[in-house]
């Protein structure tokens, strides 16, 4: 089937992308001109950009399957692009709100094209998922372990979106600039989250 990817044309936003494949639709939208691209699913996956193309063929193939599964699940979930929750005649947005779509935007695409072609038509499925197609979430780094879907986004637990080991992301076998990170949190914020009173600062050696 075809997929509609959407982006709003705003003069103050510049993206180093060259959109590719499919057909463009221009309409007036809430912010001015609204532009959507209609394309086949495989063409859409070819234009997505969510991981370094220098990573192993197996990693790229896994990403291609996840991207295809996510796009198809969103398409079926959102339905009619003229009246769905995508806000702009689309099934998916071209940003990290869904998946980053860049079309021809990256030059070193040969490994990614090979990965997409090698997995053509493959998706992640589960009998408990809507339409049996898994909305395959992914992130740039997990810190070594993923979370159950309900712990991240709330709602009910799903047997096909559960915590799994991802120690390869932090064990040094891959180049991962986000293997570790630091997020300062104030004492007041922690105390408030834990509903504590009378918390005082302690020096930790």
Tab-separated table of C-alpha atoms in Angstrom:
chain	number	residue	atom	x	y	z
A	1	UNK	CA	0.000	0.000	0.000
A	2	UNK	CA	0.917	3.672	-0.146
A	3	UNK	CA	1.987	5.782	2.771
A	4	UNK	CA	1.652	9.524	3.291
A	5	UNK	CA	4.510	11.297	5.054
A	6	UNK	CA	3.899	14.881	6.100
A	7	UNK	CA	5.931	17.955	6.902
A	8	UNK	CA	4.854	21.568	7.271
A	9	UNK	CA	6.761	24.060	5.145
A	10	UNK	CA	7.931	26.806	7.501
A	11	UNK	CA	10.482	29.439	6.401
A	12	UNK	CA	12.255	29.407	9.776
A	13	UNK	CA	12.990	25.662	9.617
A	14	UNK	CA	15.753	24.246	7.428
A	15	UNK	CA	16.384	20.552	7.070
A	16	UNK	CA	19.325	19.184	5.037
A	17	UNK	CA	17.044	16.739	3.255
A	18	UNK	CA	16.038	16.008	-0.312
A	19	UNK	CA	12.680	14.247	-0.329
A	20	UNK	CA	12.498	11.389	-2.759
A	21	UNK	CA	10.157	9.003	-4.541
A	22	UNK	CA	6.397	9.125	-4.716
A	23	UNK	CA	4.045	12.038	-5.305
A	24	UNK	CA	3.794	15.413	-3.548
A	25	UNK	CA	0.478	16.854	-2.378
A	26	UNK	CA	0.235	20.554	-1.510
A	27	UNK	CA	-2.654	21.951	0.521
A	28	UNK	CA	-3.321	24.947	2.717
A	29	UNK	CA	-2.864	24.020	6.351
A	30	UNK	CA	-3.078	25.600	9.820
A	31	UNK	CA	0.473	26.946	9.590
A	32	UNK	CA	0.342	27.953	5.934
A	33	UNK	CA	1.376	25.542	3.209
A	34	UNK	CA	1.044	21.848	4.045
A	35	UNK	CA	3.084	19.371	2.032
A	36	UNK	CA	2.664	15.591	2.052
A	37	UNK	CA	4.468	12.881	0.119
A	38	UNK	CA	2.589	9.774	-0.984
A	39	UNK	CA	4.734	6.733	-1.680
A	40	UNK	CA	4.959	2.966	-1.558
A	41	UNK	CA	5.978	1.451	1.767
A	42	UNK	CA	9.333	0.181	0.500
A	43	UNK	CA	10.148	3.629	-0.901
A	44	UNK	CA	9.289	5.153	2.451
A	45	UNK	CA	11.595	2.781	4.332
A	46	UNK	CA	14.409	3.558	1.885
A	47	UNK	CA	14.123	7.220	2.860
A	48	UNK	CA	14.076	6.768	6.620
A	49	UNK	CA	17.202	7.620	8.605
A	50	UNK	CA	17.347	6.324	12.160
A	51	UNK	CA	20.798	4.759	12.594
A	52	UNK	CA	24.339	5.098	11.192
A	53	UNK	CA	24.673	3.427	7.817
A	54	UNK	CA	28.161	2.225	8.829
A	55	UNK	CA	26.730	-0.254	11.327
A	56	UNK	CA	26.660	-3.968	10.544
A	57	UNK	CA	24.358	-5.349	7.815
A	58	UNK	CA	22.453	-7.306	10.468
A	59	UNK	CA	21.787	-4.167	12.524
A	60	UNK	CA	20.649	-2.255	9.438
A	61	UNK	CA	18.344	-5.082	8.430
A	62	UNK	CA	16.806	-5.149	11.910
A	63	UNK	CA	16.245	-1.385	11.666
A	64	UNK	CA	14.661	-1.736	8.231
A	65	UNK	CA	12.209	-4.324	9.552
A	66	UNK	CA	11.413	-2.169	12.588
A	67	UNK	CA	10.920	0.945	10.422
A	68	UNK	CA	8.637	-0.911	8.025
A	69	UNK	CA	6.622	-2.407	10.889
A	70	UNK	CA	6.245	0.965	12.590
A	71	UNK	CA	5.154	2.685	9.377
A	72	UNK	CA	2.600	0.021	8.479
A	73	UNK	CA	1.195	-0.127	12.009
A	74	UNK	CA	0.765	3.662	12.041
A	75	UNK	CA	-0.865	3.622	8.607
A	76	UNK	CA	-3.454	1.062	9.681
A	77	UNK	CA	-3.977	2.704	13.071
A	78	UNK	CA	-4.508	6.225	11.734
A	79	UNK	CA	-6.588	5.305	8.709
A	80	UNK	CA	-7.954	8.072	6.505
A	81	UNK	CA	-5.221	10.735	6.212
A	82	UNK	CA	-7.806	13.475	5.704
A	83	UNK	CA	-9.214	13.111	9.217
A	84	UNK	CA	-6.744	11.230	11.391
A	85	UNK	CA	-4.484	12.205	14.294
A	86	UNK	CA	-1.408	12.893	12.132
A	87	UNK	CA	-2.498	16.546	11.705
A	88	UNK	CA	-1.735	17.162	8.072
A	89	UNK	CA	-3.001	14.587	5.604
A	90	UNK	CA	-0.541	11.884	6.572
A	91	UNK	CA	-0.021	8.513	8.176
A	92	UNK	CA	3.404	9.337	9.640
A	93	UNK	CA	5.347	12.509	10.284
A	94	UNK	CA	8.815	12.891	8.797
A	95	UNK	CA	10.434	13.747	12.145
A	96	UNK	CA	11.333	11.796	15.264
A	97	UNK	CA	7.694	12.261	16.324
A	98	UNK	CA	7.329	9.088	14.216
A	99	UNK	CA	10.392	8.249	12.133
A	100	UNK	CA	12.940	10.578	10.575
A	101	UNK	CA	12.421	10.619	6.813
A	102	UNK	CA	15.116	12.289	4.683
A	103	UNK	CA	14.575	10.849	1.191
A	104	UNK	CA	17.804	11.456	-0.689
A	105	UNK	CA	19.142	13.409	2.281
A	106	UNK	CA	22.116	11.181	3.092
A	107	UNK	CA	24.885	10.394	0.641
A	108	UNK	CA	26.205	7.091	2.022
A	109	UNK	CA	23.047	5.092	1.371
A	110	UNK	CA	24.317	1.903	-0.301
A	111	UNK	CA	24.415	-0.202	2.926
A	112	UNK	CA	20.949	1.018	3.896
A	113	UNK	CA	19.493	0.327	0.443
A	114	UNK	CA	20.935	-3.201	0.625
A	115	UNK	CA	19.393	-3.745	4.061
A	116	UNK	CA	15.976	-2.555	2.933
A	117	UNK	CA	16.065	-4.692	-0.194
A	118	UNK	CA	17.265	-7.762	1.727
A	119	UNK	CA	14.262	-7.513	4.094
A	120	UNK	CA	11.645	-6.371	1.558
A	121	UNK	CA	8.135	-7.014	2.863
A	122	UNK	CA	9.299	-8.288	6.261
A	123	UNK	CA	7.584	-6.961	9.386
A	124	UNK	CA	7.356	-7.777	13.086
A	125	UNK	CA	4.067	-9.499	13.883
A	126	UNK	CA	2.322	-10.879	16.957
A	127	UNK	CA	-1.188	-12.338	17.274
A	128	UNK	CA	-1.942	-9.940	20.137
A	129	UNK	CA	-1.030	-6.777	18.240
A	130	UNK	CA	-3.617	-4.680	16.367
A	131	UNK	CA	-3.901	-6.168	12.866
A	132	UNK	CA	-1.159	-8.556	14.150
A	133	UNK	CA	1.431	-5.887	13.228
A	134	UNK	CA	3.732	-4.667	15.998
A	135	UNK	CA	4.364	-0.940	16.333
A	136	UNK	CA	8.115	-1.472	16.622
A	137	UNK	CA	9.471	1.290	18.863
A	138	UNK	CA	13.195	1.960	18.923
A	139	UNK	CA	15.607	4.488	20.372
A	140	UNK	CA	19.169	5.715	19.943
A	141	UNK	CA	20.306	4.090	23.183
A	142	UNK	CA	18.747	2.025	25.933
A	143	UNK	CA	21.465	2.147	28.581
A	144	UNK	CA	21.780	-1.623	28.358
A	145	UNK	CA	18.165	-2.647	28.997
A	146	UNK	CA	14.871	-1.692	27.386
A	147	UNK	CA	11.636	-1.066	29.320
A	148	UNK	CA	8.205	-2.602	29.177
A	149	UNK	CA	5.960	-0.467	26.990
A	150	UNK	CA	3.621	0.428	29.873
A	151	UNK	CA	6.553	1.742	31.925
A	152	UNK	CA	7.497	4.159	29.150
A	153	UNK	CA	4.165	5.206	27.664
A	154	UNK	CA	1.618	4.029	30.223
A	155	UNK	CA	-1.435	2.001	29.366
A	156	UNK	CA	-1.717	-1.758	29.538
A	157	UNK	CA	1.121	-4.250	29.257
A	158	UNK	CA	1.730	-5.882	25.880
A	159	UNK	CA	3.421	-9.291	25.691
A	160	UNK	CA	5.272	-8.326	22.525
A	161	UNK	CA	6.742	-5.062	23.893
A	162	UNK	CA	8.590	-6.176	27.012
A	163	UNK	CA	11.971	-5.424	28.555
A	164	UNK	CA	14.927	-7.143	26.895
A	165	UNK	CA	18.669	-7.160	27.459
A	166	UNK	CA	20.553	-4.656	25.299
A	167	UNK	CA	23.985	-4.882	26.909
A	168	UNK	CA	25.608	-4.789	23.471
A	169	UNK	CA	24.761	-1.070	23.440
A	170	UNK	CA	27.139	-0.399	26.322
A	171	UNK	CA	29.715	-3.196	26.304
A	172	UNK	CA	32.110	-1.508	23.901
A	173	UNK	CA	31.593	-3.764	20.885
A	174	UNK	CA	29.804	-0.989	19.014
A	175	UNK	CA	30.499	2.722	18.780
A	176	UNK	CA	27.694	4.318	20.751
A	177	UNK	CA	28.178	7.971	21.724
A	178	UNK	CA	25.063	7.735	23.891
A	179	UNK	CA	26.158	4.654	25.830
A	180	UNK	CA	26.083	6.740	28.997
A	181	UNK	CA	24.710	10.152	29.859
A	182	UNK	CA	24.167	12.496	32.788
A	183	UNK	CA	20.919	14.191	33.737
A	184	UNK	CA	21.082	16.482	36.797
A	185	UNK	CA	17.974	16.265	39.007
A	186	UNK	CA	17.405	18.552	41.969
A	187	UNK	CA	16.816	17.228	45.472
A	188	UNK	CA	13.428	18.936	45.513
A	189	UNK	CA	12.374	17.134	42.334
A	190	UNK	CA	13.396	13.737	43.706
A	191	UNK	CA	11.717	14.435	47.045
A	192	UNK	CA	8.556	15.553	45.287
A	193	UNK	CA	8.465	12.459	43.091
A	194	UNK	CA	8.890	10.252	46.157
A	195	UNK	CA	6.445	12.387	48.159
A	196	UNK	CA	9.012	12.877	50.892
A	197	UNK	CA	9.235	15.697	53.422
A	198	UNK	CA	12.148	16.859	55.525
A	199	UNK	CA	14.732	15.659	53.002
A	200	UNK	CA	18.140	17.187	53.555
A	201	UNK	CA	21.202	17.144	51.377
A	202	UNK	CA	23.820	14.531	52.236
A	203	UNK	CA	27.441	14.579	51.184
A	204	UNK	CA	28.416	11.399	49.376
A	205	UNK	CA	32.128	10.617	49.025
